[in-house]
Short mmCIF file of N, CA and C and ligand atoms in Angstrom, two decimals:
data_model
loop_
_atom_site.label_atom_id
_atom_site.label_comp_id
_atom_site.label_asym_id
_atom_site.label_seq_id
_atom_site.Cartn_x
_atom_site.Cartn_y
_atom_site.Cartn_z
N MET A 1 110.36 111.66 104.10
CA MET A 1 110.19 110.11 103.59
C MET A 1 110.80 108.80 104.23
N THR A 2 110.02 108.01 104.65
CA THR A 2 110.84 106.72 105.32
C THR A 2 110.75 105.66 104.47
N LYS A 3 111.76 104.71 104.05
CA LYS A 3 111.47 103.51 102.91
C LYS A 3 110.88 102.58 104.09
N LEU A 4 109.89 101.64 103.62
CA LEU A 4 108.77 100.60 104.12
C LEU A 4 109.27 99.81 102.98
N THR A 5 109.10 98.64 103.61
CA THR A 5 108.97 97.34 102.75
C THR A 5 107.48 95.95 103.19
N ILE A 6 106.73 95.90 102.52
CA ILE A 6 105.57 95.06 102.88
C ILE A 6 105.82 93.89 102.17
N VAL A 7 106.19 92.94 102.90
CA VAL A 7 105.83 91.59 101.54
C VAL A 7 104.59 90.63 102.05
N ALA A 8 104.00 90.61 100.80
CA ALA A 8 102.74 89.63 100.89
C ALA A 8 103.10 88.62 100.95
N PHE A 9 101.46 87.88 101.32
CA PHE A 9 101.69 86.26 101.74
C PHE A 9 102.85 85.44 100.60
N ASP A 10 102.10 86.09 99.36
CA ASP A 10 102.80 85.20 98.16
C ASP A 10 104.49 85.74 98.01
N GLY A 11 105.07 86.38 98.77
CA GLY A 11 106.39 86.60 98.54
C GLY A 11 106.43 87.91 97.85
N THR A 12 105.67 88.87 97.43
CA THR A 12 106.12 90.01 96.55
C THR A 12 106.28 90.97 97.33
N ARG A 13 107.50 91.69 97.12
CA ARG A 13 107.57 92.83 97.76
C ARG A 13 107.09 94.24 97.29
N PHE A 14 106.46 94.60 98.37
CA PHE A 14 106.46 96.27 98.21
C PHE A 14 107.30 97.30 98.66
N ASP A 15 108.24 97.72 98.11
CA ASP A 15 108.88 99.02 98.52
C ASP A 15 108.27 100.19 98.22
N ILE A 16 108.13 100.85 99.54
CA ILE A 16 107.06 101.92 99.53
C ILE A 16 107.89 103.18 100.07
N GLU A 17 108.03 104.48 99.89
CA GLU A 17 108.43 105.62 100.21
C GLU A 17 107.26 106.41 101.45
N ALA A 18 107.19 106.26 102.72
CA ALA A 18 106.34 106.26 103.64
C ALA A 18 106.21 107.42 103.98
N ALA A 19 104.97 108.25 103.99
CA ALA A 19 105.42 109.81 104.53
C ALA A 19 105.29 109.68 106.27
N ASN A 20 106.05 110.21 106.69
CA ASN A 20 106.23 110.29 108.12
C ASN A 20 105.09 110.80 108.72
N GLY A 21 104.79 109.88 109.86
CA GLY A 21 103.39 110.32 110.54
C GLY A 21 101.89 109.69 110.06
N SER A 22 102.19 108.89 108.95
CA SER A 22 101.25 108.00 108.28
C SER A 22 101.66 106.62 108.85
N THR A 23 100.45 105.81 108.89
CA THR A 23 100.75 104.52 109.43
C THR A 23 101.11 103.33 108.21
N VAL A 24 101.74 102.37 108.89
CA VAL A 24 101.80 101.27 107.83
C VAL A 24 100.71 100.86 107.18
N MET A 25 99.73 100.67 107.55
CA MET A 25 98.29 100.33 107.21
C MET A 25 97.92 100.99 106.08
N GLU A 26 98.18 102.57 106.49
CA GLU A 26 97.76 103.24 105.46
C GLU A 26 98.80 103.43 104.12
N ASN A 27 99.72 102.96 104.18
CA ASN A 27 100.51 102.85 103.19
C ASN A 27 100.46 101.33 102.36
N ALA A 28 100.04 100.55 103.27
CA ALA A 28 99.54 99.23 102.77
C ALA A 28 98.33 99.33 101.43
N VAL A 29 97.38 99.55 101.99
CA VAL A 29 96.00 100.44 101.35
C VAL A 29 96.43 101.39 100.00
N ARG A 30 97.12 102.00 100.48
CA ARG A 30 97.32 103.11 99.39
C ARG A 30 98.08 102.42 98.42
N ASN A 31 98.93 101.02 98.53
CA ASN A 31 99.48 100.57 97.42
C ASN A 31 99.20 99.31 96.93
N SER A 32 97.94 99.43 97.76
CA SER A 32 97.21 97.67 97.08
C SER A 32 97.88 96.48 97.50
N VAL A 33 98.31 96.48 98.64
CA VAL A 33 99.14 95.38 98.88
C VAL A 33 98.24 94.32 99.24
N PRO A 34 98.20 93.18 98.66
CA PRO A 34 97.09 92.03 99.28
C PRO A 34 97.21 91.93 100.50
N GLY A 35 96.04 91.37 100.89
CA GLY A 35 96.14 90.42 102.49
C GLY A 35 96.12 91.94 103.67
N ILE A 36 95.66 93.04 103.02
CA ILE A 36 95.63 93.91 103.94
C ILE A 36 94.36 94.87 103.88
N GLU A 37 93.18 94.35 104.61
CA GLU A 37 91.93 94.41 104.95
C GLU A 37 91.28 95.83 105.53
N ALA A 38 92.26 95.83 106.58
CA ALA A 38 91.65 97.16 107.51
C ALA A 38 90.38 97.54 107.62
N GLU A 39 89.66 96.82 108.07
CA GLU A 39 88.04 97.27 107.75
C GLU A 39 87.54 98.41 108.74
N CYS A 40 88.07 98.65 109.76
CA CYS A 40 87.83 99.68 110.79
C CYS A 40 88.52 100.83 110.35
N GLY A 41 89.71 100.94 109.59
CA GLY A 41 89.89 102.21 109.09
C GLY A 41 90.98 102.55 109.67
N GLY A 42 91.73 101.83 110.46
CA GLY A 42 92.83 102.64 111.36
C GLY A 42 92.08 102.83 113.23
N ALA A 43 90.84 102.22 113.46
CA ALA A 43 90.69 102.45 114.81
C ALA A 43 90.92 101.65 115.67
N CYS A 44 91.78 100.77 115.51
CA CYS A 44 92.48 99.65 116.08
C CYS A 44 91.03 98.95 116.66
N ALA A 45 90.01 98.48 115.84
CA ALA A 45 88.84 97.67 116.32
C ALA A 45 88.58 96.48 115.42
N CYS A 46 89.31 95.98 114.58
CA CYS A 46 89.21 94.88 113.66
C CYS A 46 90.29 93.54 113.66
N ALA A 47 91.34 94.11 113.73
CA ALA A 47 92.52 92.88 113.65
C ALA A 47 92.60 92.51 112.07
N THR A 48 92.30 93.59 111.16
CA THR A 48 92.12 92.93 109.89
C THR A 48 93.37 93.37 109.07
N CYS A 49 94.27 94.46 109.71
CA CYS A 49 95.48 94.62 109.24
C CYS A 49 96.62 94.44 109.74
N HIS A 50 96.51 92.86 110.32
CA HIS A 50 97.64 92.12 111.13
C HIS A 50 98.87 91.86 110.31
N VAL A 51 100.01 92.32 110.76
CA VAL A 51 101.20 92.17 110.16
C VAL A 51 102.30 91.52 111.08
N TYR A 52 103.50 90.80 110.76
CA TYR A 52 104.62 90.53 111.46
C TYR A 52 105.49 91.03 110.89
N VAL A 53 106.73 91.82 112.02
CA VAL A 53 107.22 92.63 111.96
C VAL A 53 108.73 91.83 111.90
N ASP A 54 109.51 91.95 110.73
CA ASP A 54 110.59 91.32 110.61
C ASP A 54 111.84 91.52 111.77
N GLY A 55 112.21 89.98 112.13
CA GLY A 55 112.98 89.65 112.75
C GLY A 55 113.71 91.14 113.69
N GLU A 56 114.86 91.53 113.03
CA GLU A 56 115.32 92.63 113.51
C GLU A 56 114.57 93.82 113.86
N TRP A 57 113.70 94.06 113.33
CA TRP A 57 112.89 95.27 113.62
C TRP A 57 112.13 95.35 114.75
N ALA A 58 111.87 93.98 115.27
CA ALA A 58 110.71 93.93 116.22
C ALA A 58 111.19 94.93 117.42
N ASP A 59 112.28 94.89 117.99
CA ASP A 59 112.80 95.96 119.34
C ASP A 59 112.43 97.36 118.74
N ARG A 60 112.86 97.72 117.63
CA ARG A 60 112.86 99.35 117.31
C ARG A 60 111.35 99.50 116.89
N VAL A 61 110.53 98.68 116.54
CA VAL A 61 109.13 99.22 116.47
C VAL A 61 108.18 99.01 117.82
N GLY A 62 108.77 98.31 118.80
CA GLY A 62 108.41 97.64 120.16
C GLY A 62 106.85 97.21 120.20
N PRO A 63 106.68 97.05 121.20
CA PRO A 63 105.26 95.64 122.01
C PRO A 63 104.17 96.58 121.29
N PRO A 64 102.89 95.95 121.42
CA PRO A 64 101.80 96.79 121.38
C PRO A 64 101.12 97.36 122.76
N GLU A 65 100.32 98.61 122.49
CA GLU A 65 99.94 98.94 123.34
C GLU A 65 98.72 97.94 124.04
N PRO A 66 98.23 97.87 125.31
CA PRO A 66 97.34 97.10 125.71
C PRO A 66 95.86 96.94 124.87
N MET A 67 95.47 98.29 124.39
CA MET A 67 94.79 97.99 123.23
C MET A 67 94.43 97.75 122.14
N GLU A 68 95.58 97.60 121.47
CA GLU A 68 96.07 96.46 120.52
C GLU A 68 96.20 95.07 120.80
N GLU A 69 97.00 94.75 121.92
CA GLU A 69 97.06 93.42 122.16
C GLU A 69 95.60 92.92 122.46
N ASP A 70 94.85 93.65 123.13
CA ASP A 70 93.36 93.15 123.38
C ASP A 70 92.72 92.37 121.90
N MET A 71 93.00 93.35 120.93
CA MET A 71 92.26 93.22 119.27
C MET A 71 93.45 92.14 118.86
N LEU A 72 94.48 91.94 119.22
CA LEU A 72 95.27 90.73 118.31
C LEU A 72 95.15 89.68 118.86
N ASP A 73 94.07 89.51 119.60
CA ASP A 73 93.37 87.97 119.86
C ASP A 73 92.73 87.52 119.13
N PHE A 74 91.97 88.57 117.88
CA PHE A 74 91.05 88.56 117.29
C PHE A 74 91.83 87.95 115.87
N ALA A 75 93.14 88.15 115.99
CA ALA A 75 94.36 88.32 114.40
C ALA A 75 94.08 86.69 114.29
N PHE A 76 94.56 86.20 113.02
CA PHE A 76 94.61 84.76 112.57
C PHE A 76 96.04 84.30 113.02
N ASP A 77 96.70 83.48 113.63
CA ASP A 77 97.91 83.01 113.67
C ASP A 77 98.76 84.02 114.16
N VAL A 78 98.31 84.43 115.60
CA VAL A 78 99.39 85.36 116.12
C VAL A 78 100.99 85.15 116.60
N ARG A 79 101.79 85.69 116.44
CA ARG A 79 103.37 85.31 116.88
C ARG A 79 104.05 86.32 117.51
N PRO A 80 104.89 85.91 118.26
CA PRO A 80 105.45 87.43 119.08
C PRO A 80 105.79 88.88 118.65
N SER A 81 106.12 88.50 117.02
CA SER A 81 106.19 89.41 116.13
C SER A 81 105.16 90.34 115.68
N SER A 82 104.03 89.88 116.34
CA SER A 82 102.43 90.50 115.38
C SER A 82 102.52 91.77 116.06
N ARG A 83 101.86 92.75 115.29
CA ARG A 83 101.36 93.70 115.37
C ARG A 83 100.56 94.20 114.35
N LEU A 84 99.33 95.05 114.88
CA LEU A 84 98.13 96.10 113.87
C LEU A 84 98.98 97.00 113.31
N SER A 85 98.98 96.58 112.08
CA SER A 85 99.66 97.95 111.02
C SER A 85 99.51 99.12 111.34
N CYS A 86 97.41 99.41 111.67
CA CYS A 86 97.49 100.68 111.78
C CYS A 86 98.28 101.57 112.93
N GLN A 87 98.59 100.33 113.70
CA GLN A 87 98.94 101.20 114.85
C GLN A 87 100.94 101.38 114.99
N ILE A 88 101.32 100.95 114.05
CA ILE A 88 102.84 101.39 113.66
C ILE A 88 102.55 102.69 112.90
N LYS A 89 103.55 103.83 113.58
CA LYS A 89 103.46 104.93 112.86
C LYS A 89 104.80 105.29 112.14
N VAL A 90 104.71 105.56 110.88
CA VAL A 90 106.13 105.67 110.48
C VAL A 90 106.92 106.91 110.74
N THR A 91 107.93 106.84 111.25
CA THR A 91 109.33 107.53 111.43
C THR A 91 110.69 107.68 110.60
N PRO A 92 111.36 108.60 110.94
CA PRO A 92 112.44 108.13 110.13
C PRO A 92 113.35 107.13 110.75
N ALA A 93 113.02 106.53 112.28
CA ALA A 93 113.78 105.82 112.97
C ALA A 93 113.58 104.22 112.74
N LEU A 94 112.52 104.41 111.75
CA LEU A 94 112.04 103.11 111.20
C LEU A 94 112.25 103.01 109.58
N ASP A 95 113.05 103.93 109.00
CA ASP A 95 113.82 103.63 107.88
C ASP A 95 114.41 102.21 107.58
N GLY A 96 113.97 101.65 106.28
CA GLY A 96 114.19 100.48 105.97
C GLY A 96 112.83 99.27 106.75
N LEU A 97 111.99 99.56 107.13
CA LEU A 97 111.26 98.20 108.11
C LEU A 97 110.68 97.57 107.32
N VAL A 98 110.66 96.29 107.49
CA VAL A 98 110.11 95.42 106.82
C VAL A 98 109.03 94.79 107.67
N VAL A 99 107.78 94.25 107.22
CA VAL A 99 106.74 93.73 107.64
C VAL A 99 106.57 92.88 106.50
N HIS A 100 105.99 91.45 107.03
CA HIS A 100 104.94 90.60 106.45
C HIS A 100 103.56 90.42 106.60
N VAL A 101 102.97 89.95 105.55
CA VAL A 101 101.21 90.01 105.53
C VAL A 101 101.13 88.31 105.97
N PRO A 102 100.09 88.25 106.81
CA PRO A 102 99.82 86.39 107.07
C PRO A 102 98.95 86.25 106.00
N GLU A 103 98.99 84.89 105.96
CA GLU A 103 98.31 84.08 104.92
C GLU A 103 96.90 84.70 104.94
N ARG A 104 96.33 85.09 106.20
CA ARG A 104 95.00 85.43 106.07
C ARG A 104 94.74 86.37 107.43
N GLN A 105 93.88 87.32 107.31
CA GLN A 105 93.46 87.81 108.11
C GLN A 105 92.35 87.05 108.97
N ALA A 106 92.00 87.50 110.23
CA ALA A 106 91.02 86.94 110.61
C ALA A 106 89.65 86.71 110.28
S1 FES B 201 92.92 98.72 110.21
FE1 FES B 201 91.29 97.63 112.13
S2 FES B 201 92.61 97.02 113.47
FE2 FES B 201 94.11 98.09 112.16
#
């Protein structure tokens, strides 16, 4: 298991024990984190699972793949730290990862 913190837009922190191999989106949905809609169920086809990766984690998580980058064009208030949470796989290397939910999805 890997520790993951998802911070809702209102500042509520969700500290989650995430299974390795699952995605950040799946953990957000399972824990009822508000603001993660994930309409397409993780197919990288909706951009409603948008999150901001916390500063120090951005390098370790890495940049989006081209398909994800194209979908991010549809997200609200995209920033350099933006990722689609269904495309972030939980691994032991991400233990302690923090992501933030934007004010709203697209
Ligand atoms: S859940 Fe649809 S793009 Fe992530």
